[in-house]
Tab-separated table of C-alpha atoms and ligand atoms in Angstrom:
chain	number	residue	atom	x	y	z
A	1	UNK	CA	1.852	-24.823	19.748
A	2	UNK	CA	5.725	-25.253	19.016
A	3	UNK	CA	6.089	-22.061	20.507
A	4	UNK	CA	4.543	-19.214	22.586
A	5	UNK	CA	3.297	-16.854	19.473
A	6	UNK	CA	2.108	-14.068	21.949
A	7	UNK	CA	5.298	-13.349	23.434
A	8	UNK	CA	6.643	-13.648	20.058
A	9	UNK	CA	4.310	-11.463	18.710
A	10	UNK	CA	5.074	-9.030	21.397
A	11	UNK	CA	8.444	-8.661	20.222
A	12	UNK	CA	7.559	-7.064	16.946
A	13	UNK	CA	6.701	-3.704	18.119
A	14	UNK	CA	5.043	-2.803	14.921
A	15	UNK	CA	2.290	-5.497	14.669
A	16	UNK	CA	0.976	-4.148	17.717
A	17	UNK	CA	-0.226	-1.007	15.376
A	18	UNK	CA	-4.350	-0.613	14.323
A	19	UNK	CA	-4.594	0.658	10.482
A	20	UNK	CA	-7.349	1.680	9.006
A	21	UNK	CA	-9.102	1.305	12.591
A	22	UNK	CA	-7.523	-2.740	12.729
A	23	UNK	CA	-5.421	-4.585	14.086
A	24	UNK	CA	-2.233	-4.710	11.012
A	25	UNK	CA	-1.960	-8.182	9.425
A	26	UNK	CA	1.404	-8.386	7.780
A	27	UNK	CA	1.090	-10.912	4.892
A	28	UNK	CA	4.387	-9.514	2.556
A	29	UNK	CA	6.809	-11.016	4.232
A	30	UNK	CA	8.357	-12.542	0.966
A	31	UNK	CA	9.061	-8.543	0.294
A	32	UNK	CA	10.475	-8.099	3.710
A	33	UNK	CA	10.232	-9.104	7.248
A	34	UNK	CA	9.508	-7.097	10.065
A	35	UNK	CA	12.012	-6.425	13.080
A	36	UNK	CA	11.712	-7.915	16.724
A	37	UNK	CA	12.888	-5.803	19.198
A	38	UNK	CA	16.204	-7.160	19.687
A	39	UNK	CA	17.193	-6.450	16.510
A	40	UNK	CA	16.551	-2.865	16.716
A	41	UNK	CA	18.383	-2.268	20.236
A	42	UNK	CA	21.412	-4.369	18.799
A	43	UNK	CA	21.472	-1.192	16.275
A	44	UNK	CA	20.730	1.388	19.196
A	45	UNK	CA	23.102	-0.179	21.280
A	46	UNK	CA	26.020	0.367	18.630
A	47	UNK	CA	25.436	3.946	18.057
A	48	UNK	CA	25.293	4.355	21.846
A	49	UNK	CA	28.602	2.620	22.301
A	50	UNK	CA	30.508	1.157	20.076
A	51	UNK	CA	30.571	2.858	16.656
A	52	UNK	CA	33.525	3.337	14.822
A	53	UNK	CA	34.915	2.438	11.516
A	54	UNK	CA	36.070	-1.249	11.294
A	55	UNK	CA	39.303	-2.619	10.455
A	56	UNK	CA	41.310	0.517	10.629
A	57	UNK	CA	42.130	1.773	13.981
A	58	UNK	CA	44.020	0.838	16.938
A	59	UNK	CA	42.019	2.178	19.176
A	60	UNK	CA	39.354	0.802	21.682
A	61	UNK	CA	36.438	1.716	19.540
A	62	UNK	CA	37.809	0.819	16.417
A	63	UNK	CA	38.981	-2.855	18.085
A	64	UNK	CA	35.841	-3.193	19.734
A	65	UNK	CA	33.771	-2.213	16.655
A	66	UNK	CA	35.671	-4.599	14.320
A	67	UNK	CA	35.107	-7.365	16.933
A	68	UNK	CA	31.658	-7.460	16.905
A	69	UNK	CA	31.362	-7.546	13.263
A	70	UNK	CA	33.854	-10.364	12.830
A	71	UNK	CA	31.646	-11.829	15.552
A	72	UNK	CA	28.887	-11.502	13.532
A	73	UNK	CA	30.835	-12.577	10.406
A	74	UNK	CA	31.122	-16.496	12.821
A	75	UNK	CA	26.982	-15.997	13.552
A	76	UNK	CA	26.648	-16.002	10.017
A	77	UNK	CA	28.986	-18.825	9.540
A	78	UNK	CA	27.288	-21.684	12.443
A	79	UNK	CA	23.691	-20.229	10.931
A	80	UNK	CA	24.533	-21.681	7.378
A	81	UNK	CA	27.587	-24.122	8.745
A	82	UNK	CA	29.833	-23.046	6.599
A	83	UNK	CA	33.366	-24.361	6.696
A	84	UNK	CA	35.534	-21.115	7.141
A	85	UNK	CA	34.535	-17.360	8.433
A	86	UNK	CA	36.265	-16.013	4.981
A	87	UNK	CA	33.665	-17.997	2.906
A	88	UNK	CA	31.095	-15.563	4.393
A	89	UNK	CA	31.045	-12.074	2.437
A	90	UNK	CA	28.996	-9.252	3.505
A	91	UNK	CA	27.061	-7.266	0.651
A	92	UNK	CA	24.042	-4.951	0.691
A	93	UNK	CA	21.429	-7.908	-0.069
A	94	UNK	CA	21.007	-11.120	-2.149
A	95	UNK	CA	21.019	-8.609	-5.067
A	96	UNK	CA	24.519	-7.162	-4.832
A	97	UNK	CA	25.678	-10.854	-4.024
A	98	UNK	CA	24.404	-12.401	-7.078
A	99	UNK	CA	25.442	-9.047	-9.023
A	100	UNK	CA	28.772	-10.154	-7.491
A	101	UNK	CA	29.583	-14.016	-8.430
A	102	UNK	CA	27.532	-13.082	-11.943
A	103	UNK	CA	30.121	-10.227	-12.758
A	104	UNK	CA	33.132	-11.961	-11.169
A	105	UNK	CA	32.287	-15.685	-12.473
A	106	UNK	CA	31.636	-14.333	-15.873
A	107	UNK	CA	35.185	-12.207	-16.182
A	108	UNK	CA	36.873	-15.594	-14.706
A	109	UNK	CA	35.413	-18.462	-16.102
A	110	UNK	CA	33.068	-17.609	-19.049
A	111	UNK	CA	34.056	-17.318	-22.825
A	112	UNK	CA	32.039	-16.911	-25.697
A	113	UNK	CA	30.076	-20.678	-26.483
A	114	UNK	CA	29.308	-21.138	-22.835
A	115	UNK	CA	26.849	-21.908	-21.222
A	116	UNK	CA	24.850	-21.082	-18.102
A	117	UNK	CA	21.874	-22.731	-16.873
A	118	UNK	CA	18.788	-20.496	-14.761
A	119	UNK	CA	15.443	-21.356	-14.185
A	120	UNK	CA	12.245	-19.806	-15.502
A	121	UNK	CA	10.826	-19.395	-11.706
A	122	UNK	CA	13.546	-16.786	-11.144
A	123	UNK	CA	13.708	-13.491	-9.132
A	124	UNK	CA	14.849	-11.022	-11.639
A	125	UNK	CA	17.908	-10.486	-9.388
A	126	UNK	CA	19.096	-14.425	-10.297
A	127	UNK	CA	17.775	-14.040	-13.807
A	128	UNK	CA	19.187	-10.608	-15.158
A	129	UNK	CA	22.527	-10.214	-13.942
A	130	UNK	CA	23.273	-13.942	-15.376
A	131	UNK	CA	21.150	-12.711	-18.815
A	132	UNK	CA	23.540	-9.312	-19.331
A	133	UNK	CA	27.057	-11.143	-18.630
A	134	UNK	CA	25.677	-13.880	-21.117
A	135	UNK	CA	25.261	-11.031	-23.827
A	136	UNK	CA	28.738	-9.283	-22.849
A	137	UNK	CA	30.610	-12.698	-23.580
A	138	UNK	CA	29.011	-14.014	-26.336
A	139	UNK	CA	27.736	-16.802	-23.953
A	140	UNK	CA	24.056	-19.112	-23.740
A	141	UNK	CA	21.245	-18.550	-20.844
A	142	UNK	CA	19.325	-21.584	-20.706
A	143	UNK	CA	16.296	-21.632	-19.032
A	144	UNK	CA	14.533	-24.358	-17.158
A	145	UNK	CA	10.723	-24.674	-17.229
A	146	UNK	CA	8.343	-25.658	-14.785
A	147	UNK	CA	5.626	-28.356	-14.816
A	148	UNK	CA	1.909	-27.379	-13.490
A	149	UNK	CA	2.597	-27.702	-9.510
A	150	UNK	CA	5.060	-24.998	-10.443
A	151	UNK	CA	8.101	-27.590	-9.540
A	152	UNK	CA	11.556	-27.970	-11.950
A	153	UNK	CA	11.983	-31.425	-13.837
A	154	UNK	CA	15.119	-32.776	-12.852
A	155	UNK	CA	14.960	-35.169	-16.046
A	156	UNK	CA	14.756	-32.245	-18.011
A	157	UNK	CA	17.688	-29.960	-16.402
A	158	UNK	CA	19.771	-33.239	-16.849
A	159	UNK	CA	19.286	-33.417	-20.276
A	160	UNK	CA	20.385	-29.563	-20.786
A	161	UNK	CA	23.991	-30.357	-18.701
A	162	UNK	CA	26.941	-30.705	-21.550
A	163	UNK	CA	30.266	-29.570	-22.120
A	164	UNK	CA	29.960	-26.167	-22.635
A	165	UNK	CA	28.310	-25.785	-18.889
A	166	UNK	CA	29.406	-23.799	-16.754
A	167	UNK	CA	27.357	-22.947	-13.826
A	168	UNK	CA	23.815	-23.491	-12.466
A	169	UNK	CA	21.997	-20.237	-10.738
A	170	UNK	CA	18.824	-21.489	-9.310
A	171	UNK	CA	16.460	-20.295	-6.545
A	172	UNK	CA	16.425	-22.291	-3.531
A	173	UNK	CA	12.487	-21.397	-2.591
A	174	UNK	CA	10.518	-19.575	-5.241
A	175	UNK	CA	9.514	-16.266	-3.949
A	176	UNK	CA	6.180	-16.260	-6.438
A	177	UNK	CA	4.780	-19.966	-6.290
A	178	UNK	CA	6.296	-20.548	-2.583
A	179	UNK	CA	8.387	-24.215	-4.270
A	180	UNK	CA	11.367	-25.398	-2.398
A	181	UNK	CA	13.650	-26.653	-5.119
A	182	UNK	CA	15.658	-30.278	-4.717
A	183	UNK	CA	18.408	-28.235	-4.508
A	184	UNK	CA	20.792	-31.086	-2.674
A	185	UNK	CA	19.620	-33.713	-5.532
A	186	UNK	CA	20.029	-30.734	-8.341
A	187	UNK	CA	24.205	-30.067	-6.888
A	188	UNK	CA	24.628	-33.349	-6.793
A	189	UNK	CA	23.454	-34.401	-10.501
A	190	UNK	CA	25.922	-30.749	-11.340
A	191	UNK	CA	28.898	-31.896	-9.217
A	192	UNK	CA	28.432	-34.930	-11.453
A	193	UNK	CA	29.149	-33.154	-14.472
A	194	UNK	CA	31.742	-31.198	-12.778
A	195	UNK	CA	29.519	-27.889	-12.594
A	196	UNK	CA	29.437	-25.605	-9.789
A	197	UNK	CA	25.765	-24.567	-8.169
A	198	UNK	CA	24.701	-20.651	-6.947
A	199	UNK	CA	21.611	-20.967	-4.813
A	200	UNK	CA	19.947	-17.880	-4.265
A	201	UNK	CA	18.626	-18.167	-0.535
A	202	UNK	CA	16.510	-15.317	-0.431
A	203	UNK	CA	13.319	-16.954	0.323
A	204	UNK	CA	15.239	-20.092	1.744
A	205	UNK	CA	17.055	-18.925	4.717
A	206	UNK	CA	14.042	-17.521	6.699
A	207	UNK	CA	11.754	-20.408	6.796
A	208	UNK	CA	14.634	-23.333	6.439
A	209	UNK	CA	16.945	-24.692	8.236
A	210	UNK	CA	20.041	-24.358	5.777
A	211	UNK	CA	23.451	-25.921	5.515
A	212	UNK	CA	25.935	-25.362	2.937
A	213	UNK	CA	28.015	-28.302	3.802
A	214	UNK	CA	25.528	-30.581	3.313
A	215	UNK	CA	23.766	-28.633	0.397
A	216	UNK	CA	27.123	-28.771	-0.830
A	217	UNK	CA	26.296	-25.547	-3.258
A	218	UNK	CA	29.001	-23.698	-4.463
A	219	UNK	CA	27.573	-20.305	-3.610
A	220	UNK	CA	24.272	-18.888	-1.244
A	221	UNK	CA	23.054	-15.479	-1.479
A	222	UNK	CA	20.430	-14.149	1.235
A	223	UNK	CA	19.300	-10.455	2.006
A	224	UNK	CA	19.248	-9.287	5.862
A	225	UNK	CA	15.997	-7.295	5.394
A	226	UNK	CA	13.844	-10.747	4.963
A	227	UNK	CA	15.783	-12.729	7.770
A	228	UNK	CA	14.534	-10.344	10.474
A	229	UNK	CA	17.554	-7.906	10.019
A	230	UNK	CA	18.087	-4.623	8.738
A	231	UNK	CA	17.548	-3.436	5.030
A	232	UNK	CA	20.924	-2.749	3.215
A	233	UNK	CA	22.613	-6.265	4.577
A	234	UNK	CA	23.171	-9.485	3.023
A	235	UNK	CA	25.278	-12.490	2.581
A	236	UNK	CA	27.489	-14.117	0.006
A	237	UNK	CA	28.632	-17.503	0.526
A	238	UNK	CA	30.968	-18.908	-1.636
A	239	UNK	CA	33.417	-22.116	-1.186
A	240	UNK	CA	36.974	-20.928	-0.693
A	241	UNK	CA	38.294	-22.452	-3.653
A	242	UNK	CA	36.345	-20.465	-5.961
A	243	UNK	CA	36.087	-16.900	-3.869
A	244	UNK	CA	40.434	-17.139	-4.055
A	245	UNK	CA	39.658	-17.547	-7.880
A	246	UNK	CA	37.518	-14.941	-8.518
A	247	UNK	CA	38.690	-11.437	-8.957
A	248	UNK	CA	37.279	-8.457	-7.020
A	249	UNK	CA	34.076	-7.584	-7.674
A	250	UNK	CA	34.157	-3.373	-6.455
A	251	UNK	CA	38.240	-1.645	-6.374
A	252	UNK	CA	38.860	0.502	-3.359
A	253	UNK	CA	39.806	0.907	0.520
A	254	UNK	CA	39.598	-2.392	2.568
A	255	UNK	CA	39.698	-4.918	0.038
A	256	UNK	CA	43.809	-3.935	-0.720
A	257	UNK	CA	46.878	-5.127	-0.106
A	258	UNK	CA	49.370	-2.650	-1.061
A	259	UNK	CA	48.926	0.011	-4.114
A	260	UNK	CA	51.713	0.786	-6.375
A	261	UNK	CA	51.483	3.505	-9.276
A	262	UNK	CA	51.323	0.886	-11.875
A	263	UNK	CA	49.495	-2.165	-10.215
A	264	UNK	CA	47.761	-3.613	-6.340
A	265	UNK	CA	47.634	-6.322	-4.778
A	266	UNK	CA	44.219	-7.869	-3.149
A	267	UNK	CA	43.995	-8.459	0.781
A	268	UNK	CA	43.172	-11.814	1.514
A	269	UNK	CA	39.318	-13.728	1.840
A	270	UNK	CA	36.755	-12.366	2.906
A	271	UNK	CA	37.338	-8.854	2.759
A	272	UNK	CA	39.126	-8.853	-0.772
A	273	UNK	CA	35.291	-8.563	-1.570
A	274	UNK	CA	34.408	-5.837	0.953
A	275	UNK	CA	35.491	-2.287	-0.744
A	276	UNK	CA	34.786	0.620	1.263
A	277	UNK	CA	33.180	1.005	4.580
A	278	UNK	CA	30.082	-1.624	5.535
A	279	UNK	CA	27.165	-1.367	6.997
A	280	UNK	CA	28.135	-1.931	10.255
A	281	UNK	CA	25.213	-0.811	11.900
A	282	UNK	CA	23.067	-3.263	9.634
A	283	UNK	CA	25.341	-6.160	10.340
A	284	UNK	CA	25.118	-5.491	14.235
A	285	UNK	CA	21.090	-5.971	13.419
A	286	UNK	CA	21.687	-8.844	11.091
A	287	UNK	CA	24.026	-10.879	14.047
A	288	UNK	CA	20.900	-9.857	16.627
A	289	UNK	CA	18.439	-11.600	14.239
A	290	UNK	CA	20.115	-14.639	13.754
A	291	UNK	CA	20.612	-15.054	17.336
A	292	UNK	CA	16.917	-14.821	17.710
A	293	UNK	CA	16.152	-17.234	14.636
A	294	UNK	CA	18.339	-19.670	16.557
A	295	UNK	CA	16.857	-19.619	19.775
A	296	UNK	CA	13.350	-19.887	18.494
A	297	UNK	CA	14.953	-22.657	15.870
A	298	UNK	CA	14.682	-22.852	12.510
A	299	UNK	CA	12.857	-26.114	12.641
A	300	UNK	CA	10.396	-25.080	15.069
A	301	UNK	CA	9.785	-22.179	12.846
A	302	UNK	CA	9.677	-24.442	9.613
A	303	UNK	CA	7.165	-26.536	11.542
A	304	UNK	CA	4.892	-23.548	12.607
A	305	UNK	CA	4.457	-22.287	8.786
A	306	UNK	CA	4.176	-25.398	7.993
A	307	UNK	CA	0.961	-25.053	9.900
A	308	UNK	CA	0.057	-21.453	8.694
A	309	UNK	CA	0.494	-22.668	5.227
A	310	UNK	CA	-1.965	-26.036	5.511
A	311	UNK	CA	-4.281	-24.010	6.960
A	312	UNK	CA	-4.499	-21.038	4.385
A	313	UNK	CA	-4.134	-23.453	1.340
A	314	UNK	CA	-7.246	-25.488	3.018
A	315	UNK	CA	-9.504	-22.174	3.714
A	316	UNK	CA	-8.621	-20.490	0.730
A	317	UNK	CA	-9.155	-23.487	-1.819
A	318	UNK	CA	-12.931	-23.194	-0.427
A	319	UNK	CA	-13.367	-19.940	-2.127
A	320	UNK	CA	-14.871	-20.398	-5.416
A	321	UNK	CA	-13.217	-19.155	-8.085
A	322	UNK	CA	-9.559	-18.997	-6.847
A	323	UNK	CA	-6.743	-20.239	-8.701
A	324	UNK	CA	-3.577	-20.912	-7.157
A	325	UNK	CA	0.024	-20.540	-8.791
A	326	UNK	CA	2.155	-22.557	-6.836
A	327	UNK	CA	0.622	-26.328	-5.662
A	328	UNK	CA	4.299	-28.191	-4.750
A	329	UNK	CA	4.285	-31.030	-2.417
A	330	UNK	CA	7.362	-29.286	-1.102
A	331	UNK	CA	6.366	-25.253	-0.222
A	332	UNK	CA	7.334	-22.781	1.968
A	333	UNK	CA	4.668	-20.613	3.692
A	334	UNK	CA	2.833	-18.741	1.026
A	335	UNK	CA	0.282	-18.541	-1.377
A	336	UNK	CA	0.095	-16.711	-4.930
A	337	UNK	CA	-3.475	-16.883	-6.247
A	338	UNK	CA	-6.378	-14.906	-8.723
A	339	UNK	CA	-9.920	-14.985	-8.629
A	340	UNK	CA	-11.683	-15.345	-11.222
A	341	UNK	CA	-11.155	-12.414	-13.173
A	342	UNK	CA	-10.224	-10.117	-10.967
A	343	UNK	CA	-7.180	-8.185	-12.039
A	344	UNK	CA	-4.784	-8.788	-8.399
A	345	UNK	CA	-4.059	-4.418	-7.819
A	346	UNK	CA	-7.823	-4.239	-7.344
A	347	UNK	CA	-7.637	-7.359	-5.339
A	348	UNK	CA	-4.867	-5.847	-3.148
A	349	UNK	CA	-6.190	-2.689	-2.567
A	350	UNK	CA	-9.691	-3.460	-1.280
A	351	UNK	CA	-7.578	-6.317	0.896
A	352	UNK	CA	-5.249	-3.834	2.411
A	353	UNK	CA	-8.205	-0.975	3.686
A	354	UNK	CA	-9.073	-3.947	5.611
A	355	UNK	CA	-5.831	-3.672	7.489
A	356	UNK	CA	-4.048	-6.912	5.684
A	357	UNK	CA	-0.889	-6.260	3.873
A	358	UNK	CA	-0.573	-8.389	0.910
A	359	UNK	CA	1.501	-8.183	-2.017
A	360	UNK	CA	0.022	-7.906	-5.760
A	361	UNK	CA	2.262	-8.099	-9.271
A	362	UNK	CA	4.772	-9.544	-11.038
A	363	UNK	CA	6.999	-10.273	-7.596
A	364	UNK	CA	9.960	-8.975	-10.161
A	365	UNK	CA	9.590	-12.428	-11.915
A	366	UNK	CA	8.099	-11.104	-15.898
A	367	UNK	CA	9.529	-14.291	-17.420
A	368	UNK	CA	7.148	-16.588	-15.430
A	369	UNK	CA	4.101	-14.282	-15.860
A	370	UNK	CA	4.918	-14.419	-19.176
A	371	UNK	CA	5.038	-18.149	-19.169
A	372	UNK	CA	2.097	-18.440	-16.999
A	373	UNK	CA	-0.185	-15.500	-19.142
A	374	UNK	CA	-0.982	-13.767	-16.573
A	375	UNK	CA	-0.315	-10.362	-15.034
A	376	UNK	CA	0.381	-11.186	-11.478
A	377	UNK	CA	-1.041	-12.668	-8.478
A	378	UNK	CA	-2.043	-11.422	-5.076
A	379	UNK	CA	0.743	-13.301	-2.688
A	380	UNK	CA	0.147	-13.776	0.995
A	381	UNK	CA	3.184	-14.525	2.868
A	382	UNK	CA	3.404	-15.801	6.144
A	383	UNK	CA	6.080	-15.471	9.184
A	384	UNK	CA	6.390	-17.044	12.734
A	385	UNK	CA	4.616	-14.162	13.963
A	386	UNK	CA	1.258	-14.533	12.049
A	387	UNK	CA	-1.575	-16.703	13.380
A	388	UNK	CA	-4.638	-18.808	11.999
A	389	UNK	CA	-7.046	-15.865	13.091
A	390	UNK	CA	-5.338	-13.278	10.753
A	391	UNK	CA	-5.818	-16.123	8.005
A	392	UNK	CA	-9.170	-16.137	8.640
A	393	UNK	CA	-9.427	-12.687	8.345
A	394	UNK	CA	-7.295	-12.803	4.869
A	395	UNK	CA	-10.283	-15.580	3.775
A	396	UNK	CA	-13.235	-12.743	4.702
A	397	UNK	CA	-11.715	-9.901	3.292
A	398	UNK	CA	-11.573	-12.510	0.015
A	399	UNK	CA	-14.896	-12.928	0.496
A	400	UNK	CA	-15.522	-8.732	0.757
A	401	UNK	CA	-13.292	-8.153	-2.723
A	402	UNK	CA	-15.975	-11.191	-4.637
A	403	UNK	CA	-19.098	-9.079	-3.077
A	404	UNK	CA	-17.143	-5.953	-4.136
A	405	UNK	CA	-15.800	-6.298	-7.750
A	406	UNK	CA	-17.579	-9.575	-8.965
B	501	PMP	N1	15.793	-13.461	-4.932
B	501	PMP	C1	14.573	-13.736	-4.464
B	501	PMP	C2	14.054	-15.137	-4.597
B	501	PMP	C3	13.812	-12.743	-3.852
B	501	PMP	O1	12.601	-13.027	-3.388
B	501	PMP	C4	14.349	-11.445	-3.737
B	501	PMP	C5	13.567	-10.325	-3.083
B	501	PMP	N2	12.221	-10.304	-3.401
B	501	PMP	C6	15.642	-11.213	-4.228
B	501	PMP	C7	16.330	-12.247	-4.818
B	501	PMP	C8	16.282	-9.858	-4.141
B	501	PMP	O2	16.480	-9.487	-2.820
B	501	PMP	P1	16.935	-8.008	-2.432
B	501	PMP	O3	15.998	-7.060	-3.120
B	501	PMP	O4	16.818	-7.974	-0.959
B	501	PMP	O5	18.346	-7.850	-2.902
């Protein structure tokens, strides 16, 4: 054991809850994490003493408040070891981030005849923001396939590169078939051609170690809410030389200089992307998780669902009739299956009312159901905190839905 998963365990006070008369087994952790402890008394413990607005005042709440968020702001920074604090934005979630460098990148850089390249295994938050400021300026989406493991062809996404590129926008783990993308091999064949690379992190940050020095991306966008943290936070990371490029993304208080009647002038990195007032409550939760994340360690935690996800792949293949979507060499921890013909909502709900939370759909990915023909799948997604036994469990209620609706 890489580390003690009881203790862990008991500092997620709501897996100790029964459902349905049983112990909960939390298996949609690709929707959303759950919250140790420490988390949620970082956010009581700011309410109790230190809230304030940030940024504005001179006095001792206001300082103290606006301290521990830029001390957050440097958490944020070691955790992805990025160069500079201003490279590290705060948003709502990976969704307002890649909202952000899609609407600012586009009114900067793209003109009609462009190009930008996506990948067919996207989230529709990396997929449809990039697909609407295509229409608006005239420009190309092209869209990368996937061979039958459910992995990207490098060979392929070479071959699309030319002149008229301007960007790759690619996930970094697929949140539906679990891949972890090349994504160091894939920036350095687009650095090659002089194109810039946005990883969306969403599914990467909680289960991988991740650097964005040594990535070398250009961007990395994460939510909070799936890193252990509070719903409504996330991170943009951007390299500095493009963030002083872009313009603003939202107009308002914060991210100013000075306003005249006729014109204003921007503040400076990060916080020229921070209009209005932030969730500082959520980014007091955020900073708590990420010190947790580090002391359990990100590879330790890579190494345990590493574990979770040999052993569910192994049990699960020996139920007849599943199919899974999703069979890289190089996943993170979780599995997106059918069986037989079992449409996955009926799957789901006979699988939840015996107490195991899974997740059943699209996963907000239509273009790769399309491309795969089916509906959905059911996806199981594991965390640090889950154990062989509750995979078991997963395998028997399986089992209950094939006696059930075969
Ligand atoms: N990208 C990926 C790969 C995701 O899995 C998700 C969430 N399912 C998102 C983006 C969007 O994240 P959020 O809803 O937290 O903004």
């Amino acid at each position: 054991m890489i580390f003690n998963i009881e203790q862990v365990r008991a500092d997620f006070p709501i897996l100790q809850q029964q459902i349905y008369n049983r112990p909960l087994v939390y298996f949609d952790n690709a929707a959303s994490t759950q919250k140790p402890r420490q988390v949620i008394d970082a956010i009581r413990q700011y309410y109790e003493h230190d809230n304030c607005n940030i940024h504005r005042g001179v006095h001792y709440l206001s300082m103290k408040a606006t301290e521990a968020y830029e001390e957050a702001r440097r958490e944020v920074q070691e955790f992805v070891h990025a160069k500079n604090t201003c490279e590290i934005i705060f948003t709502k979630g990976a969704t307002e981030s890649l909202n952000l460098v899609a609407s600012s990148f586009g009114k900067r850089y793209i003109r009609p005849g462009d190009e930008i390249v996506t990948s067919i295994m996207e989230h529709h938050s990396n997929f449809v923001p990039w697909q609407q400021m295509c229409l608006e300026r005239g420009a190309t989406l092209r869209v990368l396939g996937i061979n039958e493991h459910g992995e990207l062809d490098l060979d392929v996404l070479s071959g699309m590169l030319n002149e008229k590129t301007r960007l790759i926008a690619l996930t970094h783990v697929s949140n539906v078939l679990g891949t972890i993308n090349p994504v160091k091999e894939i920036v350095t064949l687009a650095h090659q051609h002089d194109i810039p690379v946005l990883l969306d992190g969403a599914q990467g940050v909680s289960h991988l170690p991740v650097d964005v020095q040594e990535l070398d991306c250009d961007f990395y966008c994460f939510s909070g809410h799936k890193l252990y943290a509070p719903m409504g936070t996330g991170v943009l990371y951007g390299k500095e030389k493009y963030l002083e490029e872009l313009p603003p993304y939202q107009l308002g208080g914060e991210m100013i200089k000075d306003v005249y009647l006729d014109h204003t002038t921007f503040n400076e990195l990060p916080f020229k992307f921070e209009a209005g007032t932030p969730n500082v409550e959520g980014v007091m939760g955020l900073r708590a998780a990420i010190v947790y994340l580090r002391a359990l360690g990100m590879e330790n935690i890579a190494s345990y669902e590493a574990l979770l996800l040999k052993y569910a792949t192994e049990k699960l293949s020996a139920v007849e009739g599943i199919r899974f979507y999703g069979t890289s060499q190089h996943k993170a921890s979780l599995v997106s299956f059918l069986i037989g013909a079992i449409h996955p909502y009926d799957a789901g709900m006979i699988i939840d009312k015996m107490g195991i939370a899974v997740r059943t759909g699209h996963h907000c990915a239509m273009p790769l159901m399309d491309s795969l023909k089916i509906p959905g799948t059911v996806r199981a997604s594991f965390a640090f905190y889950n154990t062989m036994e509750e995979i078991d469990q997963l395998v028997s209620a399986i089992a209950r839905v094939k006696e059930m609706l075969s």
